[in-house]
Structures are given as structure tokens and as C-alpha cells.
Coordinates of C-alpha atoms and ligand atoms in Angstrom, one line a residue:
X1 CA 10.4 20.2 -29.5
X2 CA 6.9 21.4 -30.7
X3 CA 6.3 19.5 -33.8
X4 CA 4.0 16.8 -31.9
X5 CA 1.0 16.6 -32.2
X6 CA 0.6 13.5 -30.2
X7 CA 2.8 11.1 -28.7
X8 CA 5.4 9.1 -30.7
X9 CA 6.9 7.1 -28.2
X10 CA 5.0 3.6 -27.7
X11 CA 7.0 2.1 -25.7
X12 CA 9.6 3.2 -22.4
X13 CA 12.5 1.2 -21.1
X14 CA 12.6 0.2 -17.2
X15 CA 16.1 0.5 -15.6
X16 CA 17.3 -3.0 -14.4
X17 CA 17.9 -3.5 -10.9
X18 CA 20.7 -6.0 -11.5
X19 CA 23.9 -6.0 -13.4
X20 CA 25.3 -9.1 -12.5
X21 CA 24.2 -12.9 -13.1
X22 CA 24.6 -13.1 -9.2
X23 CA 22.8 -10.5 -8.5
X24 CA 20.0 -11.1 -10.9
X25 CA 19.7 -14.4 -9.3
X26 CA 20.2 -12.9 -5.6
X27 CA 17.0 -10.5 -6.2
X28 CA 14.9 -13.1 -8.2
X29 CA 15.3 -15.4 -4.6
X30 CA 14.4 -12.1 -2.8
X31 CA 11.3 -11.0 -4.5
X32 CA 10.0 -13.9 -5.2
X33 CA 10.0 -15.2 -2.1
X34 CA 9.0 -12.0 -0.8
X35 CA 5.8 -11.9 -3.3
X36 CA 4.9 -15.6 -2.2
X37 CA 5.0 -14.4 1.4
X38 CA 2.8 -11.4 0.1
X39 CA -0.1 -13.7 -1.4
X40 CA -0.1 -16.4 1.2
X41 CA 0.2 -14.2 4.0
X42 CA -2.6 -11.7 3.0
X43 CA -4.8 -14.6 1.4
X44 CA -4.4 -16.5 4.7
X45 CA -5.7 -13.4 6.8
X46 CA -8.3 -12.8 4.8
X47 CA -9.6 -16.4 4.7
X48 CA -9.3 -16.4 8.5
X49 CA -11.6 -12.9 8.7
X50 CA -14.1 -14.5 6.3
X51 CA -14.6 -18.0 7.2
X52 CA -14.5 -17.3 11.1
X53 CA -17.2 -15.4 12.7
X54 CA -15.4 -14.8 16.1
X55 CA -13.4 -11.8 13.9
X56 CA -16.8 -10.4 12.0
X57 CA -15.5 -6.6 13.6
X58 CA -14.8 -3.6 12.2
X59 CA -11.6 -3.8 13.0
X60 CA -10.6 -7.3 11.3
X61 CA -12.9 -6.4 8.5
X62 CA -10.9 -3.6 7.2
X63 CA -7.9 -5.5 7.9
X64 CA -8.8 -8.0 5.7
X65 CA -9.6 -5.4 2.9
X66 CA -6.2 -4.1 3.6
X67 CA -4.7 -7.0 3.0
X68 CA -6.3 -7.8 -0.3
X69 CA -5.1 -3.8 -1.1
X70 CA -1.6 -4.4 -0.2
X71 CA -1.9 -8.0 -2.1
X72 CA -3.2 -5.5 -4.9
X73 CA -0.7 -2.4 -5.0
X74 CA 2.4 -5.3 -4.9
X75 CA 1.2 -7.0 -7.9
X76 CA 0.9 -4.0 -9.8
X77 CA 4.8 -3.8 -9.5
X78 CA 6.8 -6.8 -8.5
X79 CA 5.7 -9.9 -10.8
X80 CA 7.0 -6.9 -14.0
X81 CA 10.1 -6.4 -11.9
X82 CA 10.8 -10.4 -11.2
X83 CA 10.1 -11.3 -15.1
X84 CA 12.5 -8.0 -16.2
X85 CA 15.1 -9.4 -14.0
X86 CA 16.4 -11.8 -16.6
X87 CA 15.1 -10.1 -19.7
X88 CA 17.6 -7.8 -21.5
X89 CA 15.3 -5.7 -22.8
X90 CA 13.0 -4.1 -20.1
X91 CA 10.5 -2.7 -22.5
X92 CA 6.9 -1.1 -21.2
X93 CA 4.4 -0.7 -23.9
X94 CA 2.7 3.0 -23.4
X95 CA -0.3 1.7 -22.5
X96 CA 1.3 -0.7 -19.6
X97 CA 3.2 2.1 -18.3
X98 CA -0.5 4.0 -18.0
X99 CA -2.2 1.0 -16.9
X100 CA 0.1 0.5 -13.9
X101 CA 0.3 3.8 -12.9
X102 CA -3.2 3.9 -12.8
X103 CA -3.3 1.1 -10.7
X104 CA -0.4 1.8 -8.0
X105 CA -2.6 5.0 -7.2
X106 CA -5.7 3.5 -7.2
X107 CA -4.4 1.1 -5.0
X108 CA -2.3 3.3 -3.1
X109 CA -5.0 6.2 -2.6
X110 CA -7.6 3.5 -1.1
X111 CA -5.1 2.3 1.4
X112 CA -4.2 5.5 2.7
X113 CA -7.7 6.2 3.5
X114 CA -8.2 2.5 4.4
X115 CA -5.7 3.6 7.3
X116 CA -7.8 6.6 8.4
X117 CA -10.8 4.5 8.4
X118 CA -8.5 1.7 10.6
X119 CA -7.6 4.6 12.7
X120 CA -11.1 6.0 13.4
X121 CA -12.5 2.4 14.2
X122 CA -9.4 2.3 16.8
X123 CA -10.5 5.9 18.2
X124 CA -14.3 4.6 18.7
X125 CA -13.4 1.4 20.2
X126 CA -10.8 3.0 22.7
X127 CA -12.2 6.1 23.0
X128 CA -15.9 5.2 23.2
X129 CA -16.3 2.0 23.9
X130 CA -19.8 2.0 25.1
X131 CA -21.2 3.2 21.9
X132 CA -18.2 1.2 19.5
X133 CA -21.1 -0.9 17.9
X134 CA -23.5 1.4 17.3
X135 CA -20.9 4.0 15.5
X136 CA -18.9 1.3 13.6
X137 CA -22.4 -0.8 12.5
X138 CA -21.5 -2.8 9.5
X139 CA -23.2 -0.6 7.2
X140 CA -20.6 1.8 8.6
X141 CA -17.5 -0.1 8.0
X142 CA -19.2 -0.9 4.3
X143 CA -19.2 2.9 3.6
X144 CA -15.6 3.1 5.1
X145 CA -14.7 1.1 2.4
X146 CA -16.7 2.0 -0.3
X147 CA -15.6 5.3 0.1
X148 CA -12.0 4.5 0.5
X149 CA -12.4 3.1 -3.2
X150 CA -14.2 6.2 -4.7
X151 CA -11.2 8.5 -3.0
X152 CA -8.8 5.7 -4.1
X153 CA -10.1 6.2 -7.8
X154 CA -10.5 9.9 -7.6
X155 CA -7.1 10.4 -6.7
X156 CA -5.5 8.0 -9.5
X157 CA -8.0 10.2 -12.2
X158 CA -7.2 13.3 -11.4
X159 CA -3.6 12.8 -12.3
X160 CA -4.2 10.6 -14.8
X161 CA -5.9 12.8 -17.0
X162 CA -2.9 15.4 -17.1
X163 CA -0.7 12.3 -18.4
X164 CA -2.5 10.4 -20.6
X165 CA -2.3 13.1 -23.2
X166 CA 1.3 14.5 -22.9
X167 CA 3.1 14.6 -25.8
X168 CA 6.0 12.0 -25.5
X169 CA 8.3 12.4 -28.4
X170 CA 11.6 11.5 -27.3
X171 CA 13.8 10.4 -24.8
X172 CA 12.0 7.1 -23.2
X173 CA 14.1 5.9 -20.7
X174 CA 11.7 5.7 -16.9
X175 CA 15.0 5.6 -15.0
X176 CA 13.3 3.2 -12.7
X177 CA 11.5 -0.4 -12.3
X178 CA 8.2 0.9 -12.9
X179 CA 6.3 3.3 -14.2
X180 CA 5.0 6.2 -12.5
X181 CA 3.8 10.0 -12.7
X182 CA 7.0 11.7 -11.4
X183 CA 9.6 9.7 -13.6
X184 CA 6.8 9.7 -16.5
X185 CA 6.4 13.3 -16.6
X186 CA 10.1 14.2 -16.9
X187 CA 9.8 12.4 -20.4
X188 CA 7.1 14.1 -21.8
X189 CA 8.2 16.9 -24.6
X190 CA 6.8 20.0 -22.7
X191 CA 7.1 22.3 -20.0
X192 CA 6.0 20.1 -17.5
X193 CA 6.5 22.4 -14.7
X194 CA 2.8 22.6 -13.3
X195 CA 2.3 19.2 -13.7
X196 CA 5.2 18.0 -11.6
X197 CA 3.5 20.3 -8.8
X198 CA 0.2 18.5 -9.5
X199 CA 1.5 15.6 -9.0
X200 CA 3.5 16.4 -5.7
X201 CA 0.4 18.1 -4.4
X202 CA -1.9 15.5 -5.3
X203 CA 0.4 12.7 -3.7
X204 CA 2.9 14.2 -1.7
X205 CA 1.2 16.5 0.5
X206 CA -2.0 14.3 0.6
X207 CA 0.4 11.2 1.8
X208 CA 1.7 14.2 3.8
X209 CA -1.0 15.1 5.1
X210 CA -2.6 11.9 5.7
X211 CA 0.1 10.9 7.6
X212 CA 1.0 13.6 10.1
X213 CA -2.8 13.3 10.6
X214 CA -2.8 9.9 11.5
X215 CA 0.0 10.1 13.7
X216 CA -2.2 12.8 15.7
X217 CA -4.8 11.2 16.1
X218 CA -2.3 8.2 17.4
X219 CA -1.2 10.2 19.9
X220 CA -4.6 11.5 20.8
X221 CA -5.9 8.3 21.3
X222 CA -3.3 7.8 23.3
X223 CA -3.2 10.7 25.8
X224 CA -7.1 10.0 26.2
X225 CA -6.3 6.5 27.3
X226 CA -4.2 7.9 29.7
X227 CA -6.0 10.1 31.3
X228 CA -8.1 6.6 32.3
X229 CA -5.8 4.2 33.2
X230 CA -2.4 3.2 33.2
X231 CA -3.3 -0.2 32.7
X232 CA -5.4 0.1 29.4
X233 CA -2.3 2.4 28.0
X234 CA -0.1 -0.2 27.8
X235 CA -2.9 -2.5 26.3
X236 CA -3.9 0.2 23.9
X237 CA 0.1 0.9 23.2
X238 CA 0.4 -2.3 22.3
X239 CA -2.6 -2.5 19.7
X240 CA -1.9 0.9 18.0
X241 CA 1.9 0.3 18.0
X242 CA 0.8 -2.4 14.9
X243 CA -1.1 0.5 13.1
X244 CA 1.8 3.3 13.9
X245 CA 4.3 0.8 12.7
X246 CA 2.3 0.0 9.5
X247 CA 1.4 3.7 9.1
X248 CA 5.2 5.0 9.1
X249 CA 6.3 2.2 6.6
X250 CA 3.6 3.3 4.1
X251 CA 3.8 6.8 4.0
X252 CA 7.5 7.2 4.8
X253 CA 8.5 5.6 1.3
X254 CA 5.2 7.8 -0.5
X255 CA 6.3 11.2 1.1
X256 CA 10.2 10.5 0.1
X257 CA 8.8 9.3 -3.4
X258 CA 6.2 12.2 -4.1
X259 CA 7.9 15.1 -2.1
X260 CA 11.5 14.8 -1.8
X261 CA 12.5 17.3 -4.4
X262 CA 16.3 15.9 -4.6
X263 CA 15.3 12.2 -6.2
X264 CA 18.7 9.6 -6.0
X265 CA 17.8 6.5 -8.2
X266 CA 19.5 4.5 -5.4
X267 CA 17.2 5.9 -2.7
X268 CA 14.3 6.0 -5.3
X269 CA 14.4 2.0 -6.0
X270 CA 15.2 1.5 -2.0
X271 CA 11.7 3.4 -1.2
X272 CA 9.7 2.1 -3.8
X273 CA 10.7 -1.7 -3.2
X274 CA 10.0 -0.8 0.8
X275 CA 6.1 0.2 -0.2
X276 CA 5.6 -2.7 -2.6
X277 CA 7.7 -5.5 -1.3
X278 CA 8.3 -4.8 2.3
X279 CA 5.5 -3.4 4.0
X280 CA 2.8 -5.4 2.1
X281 CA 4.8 -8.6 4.0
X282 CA 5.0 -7.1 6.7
X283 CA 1.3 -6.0 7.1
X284 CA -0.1 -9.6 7.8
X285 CA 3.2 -10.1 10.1
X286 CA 2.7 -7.4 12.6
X287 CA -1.2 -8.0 12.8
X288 CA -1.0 -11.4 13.1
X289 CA 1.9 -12.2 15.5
X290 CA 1.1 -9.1 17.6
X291 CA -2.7 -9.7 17.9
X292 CA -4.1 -12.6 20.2
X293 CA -7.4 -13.4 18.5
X294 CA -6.1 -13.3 15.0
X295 CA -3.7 -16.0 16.0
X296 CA -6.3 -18.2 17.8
X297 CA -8.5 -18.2 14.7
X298 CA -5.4 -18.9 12.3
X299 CA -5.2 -22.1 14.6
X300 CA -8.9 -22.6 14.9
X301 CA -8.5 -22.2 10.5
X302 CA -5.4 -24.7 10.3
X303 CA -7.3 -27.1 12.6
X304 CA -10.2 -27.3 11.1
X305 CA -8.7 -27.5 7.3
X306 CA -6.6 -30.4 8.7
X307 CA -9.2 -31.5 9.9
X308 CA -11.2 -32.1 7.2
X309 CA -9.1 -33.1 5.3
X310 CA -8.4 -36.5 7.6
X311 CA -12.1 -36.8 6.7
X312 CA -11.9 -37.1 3.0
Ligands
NAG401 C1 -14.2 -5.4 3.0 O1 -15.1 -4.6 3.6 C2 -16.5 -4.9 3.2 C3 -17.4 -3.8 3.8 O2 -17.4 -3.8 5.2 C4 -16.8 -6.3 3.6 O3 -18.2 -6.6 3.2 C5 -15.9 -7.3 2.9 O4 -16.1 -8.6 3.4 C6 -14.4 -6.9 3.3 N1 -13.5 -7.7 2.5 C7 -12.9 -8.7 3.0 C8 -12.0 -9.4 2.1 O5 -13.1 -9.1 4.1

């Protein structure tokens, strides 16, 4: 096992999802219509954000960067996994496998503190209202995001730089769709012990973490709303409802992913296609249907490109 000096493998293989023609086709219809819904859906809230001013708020303002995020961290994964459907050979060059893990948690890391930061505009806004503007100022909500990119890369870094350099000699079968640090590391020729608790640390009890904390601070928002007014709970129920929702879909699939320390390649692929093909659909859905303005100024939008359009 020793006699490496650096890694021989250049390439991994990616398990197939589908072992039948029918099912190949069955799951090329799913994803791909899926991913379309992904990139129109998300493209067509964050065109609404930009181009009308009536949504120029924190709030919509990180949603839109959200969107592009979850647009982001399902294109890392499901175009691969669409193409690989049909292709017999599901070969990852080394350096595709890196680049993509390096993405998913670059991506990943900046939208779990993209969620904080949604949460913490939805504290100042219910909890403090009368000083909402001056708190979430739009140098503010630039720093929210700015920040959420530095963490973002931080956290993909700081794991990467344990993988890149394992020595992977052998065995180079990832056991899943795509390529990431827990599956990764089981490859590599060493002990890799310590580095599979880096990893779960680093995004297991952070998503952990994260998430536990964000459902607090739900709850507190929630109980301080109360003490108010029954009527504004059930308004303010009904907004944070679409963040608790979106909140739980995330991190339910990154904690099972990251912590679980029984991994089942059946529950594995379930998780991992909820996180990059389900919630990042279902993002724009529950924000859009479930919020008033953002469907008057999807109409305003469609009017006005129709609009124009009888113009030309
Ligand atoms: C993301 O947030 C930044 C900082 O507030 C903002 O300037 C930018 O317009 C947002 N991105 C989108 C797509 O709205």
C-alpha cells in the first residue's frame, strides 16, 4: 500500500443510476425536466428582483442570490449525471472529480450562510420593524453576501487541501453519481481515519449546526411575535413557513450525507438527488406561489415583456 509517491489513478468511475433502457430514459425525462424547471424558475426570480424596483429589499435581494446559488450547486451535479445516463462508461477525469467537489461546497457553504443571513433579515423585519431599514441598509445585505461567499470558499478550501494530495493508487470506483469528499476519501491508499472526521466535522456538524440554529431562531422569531399579536403570527407563520420549509430540505439531505455514519448507496443517491434536484426546484416554487408581491411583479414582468414585444 505504501509505494506511492503520488497518485496513480487519473481517472474514477461514477456508479450509474439506471440499469435498464426504461429506466435510463424514465430518469433522463425526470432530470431534465427537473433542471429546466431549475434554470427557468431561478432565472425568472432573479429577473423579476432585478428589473423591478418594488422588490429592491433585503429580503428579495438575497433571494435572488439564492436562487442563482441553488441554479449554481445543481449544475455542478445534474447536467454530469443526465449526459452519464446513456454513456456506458461513467468516467471522471481526477481533476473533474476535484473541480466539482470544489464547487458543490463552495456552493453549498455560501447557501447555508445565505440562509442565516435570510433568517436574520426575517428577525429584523419582524422583530424590529421600526429600525428594519436602518439595520438591513444595502451595504448591509452587500456584506451579507459577500461574506456568505468568503465562508462559502473557506469551507470548500479547508477540505480541499487534505484531498488534493492523497495518494490514490487503486481502487477507483466513487460508488456514486458524483464526486465528493466522503466517497473520495474512502479511495485514497492511506489511513484516512482523521480525514473522514475532518470532513464530517467540517460539513456535518457545521450543516448541523447551522441548522438546529436556524430552526431556533425560527421559533424565536416566532414566540416574539406572539407575545404581540395573534394576528401578525399567523402572517409571520405564513412567511417563515417558506424559509423553515426550505431550511429542512437543505440541510436534511447535508446532515444524512456528511453525518450519518451507516451510508446506504440507495439512501445516499435519494439525499443527494433531493439537495441538487429537488430543493433547488422547489426554492423559486415555495417563494413565489407563497409570497403576494413576488407574484404581482412576475405578472407586472410577463406584462410588460408581452408587452413590448406587441411593440416590435
Ligand atoms: C446579490 O446580492 C448583492 C448584494 O446585496 C446584490 O447587489 C446583487 O444584486 C444580488 N444578486 C442578485 C442576482 O440579485
Amino acid at each position: 500500500m505504501d509505494q506511492v509517491n503520488g497518485s496513480v489513478v487519473t481517472e474514477f468511475v461514477l456508479l450509474g443510476l439506471a440499469h435498464s433502457l426504461e429506466m435510463q430514459f424514465f430518469l433522463f425525462l425526470f432530470f431534465s425536466l427537473f433542471y429546466v424547471g431549475i434554470i427557468l424558475g431561478n432565472l425568472f426570480i432573479v429577473f423579476t428582483i432585478i428589473f423591478d424596483s418594488h422588490l429592491h429589499f433585503p429580503m428579495y435581494i438575497l433571494l435572488a442570490n439564492l436562487s442563482l446559488i441553488d441554479l449554481g450547486l445543481s449544475s455542478t451535479t445534474v447536467p454530469r449525471m443526465v449526459f452519464d445516463l446513456f454513456s456506458d462508461c461513467k468516467i471522471i477525469s481526477f481533476h473533474n472529480c476535484m473541480i466539482q467537489i470544489f464547487f458543490i461546497h463552495v456552493m453549498g457553504g455560501t447557501e447555508m450562510v445565505l440562509l442565516i443571513a435570510m433568517a436574520y433579515d426575517r428577525y429584523t423585519a419582524i422583530c424590529k420593524p421600526l429600525h428594519y431599514l436602518t439595520i438591513m441598509n444595502p451595504k448591509v445585505c452587500m456584506l451579507l453576501v459577500v461574506v456568505a461567499w468568503i465562508i462559502g470558499v473557506i469551507h470548500a478550501v479547508s477540505q480541499f487541501v487534505f484531498v488534493i494530495n492523497l495518494p490514490f493508487c487503486g481502487p477507483n470506483n466513487v460508488g456514486s453519481f458524483y464526486c465528493d469528499f466522503p466517497r473520495v476519501i474512502k479511495l485514497a491508499c492511506m489511513d484516512t481515519y482523521k480525514l473522514e472526521f475532518v470532513v464530517t466535522a467540517n460539513s456535518g456538524f457545521i450543516s448541523m449546526g447551522t441548522f438546529f440554529f436556524l430552526i431556533a431562531s425560527y421559533i424565536f422569531i416566532l414566540v416574539t411575535v406572539k407575545k404581540h399579536s395573534s394576528e401578525d403570527l399567523s402572517k409571520a407563520f405564513f412567511t417563515l413557513s417558506a424559509h423553515i420549509t426550505v431550511v429542512v430540505l437543505f440541510f436534511a439531505p447535508c446532515m444524512f450525507l456528511y453525518v450519518w455514519p451507516f451510508p446506504t448507496k440507495s439512501l445516499d443517491n435519494f439525499f443527494s438527488i433531493v439537495d441538487f434536484v429537488v430543493t433547488p426546484v422547489l426554492n423559486p416554487a415555495i417563494y413565489t406561489l407563497r409570497n403576494r408581491d413576488m407574484k404581482v411583479a412576475m405578472r407586472r414582468l410577463i406584462r410588460q415583456v408581452v408587452s413590448s414585444r406587441e411593440m416590435i
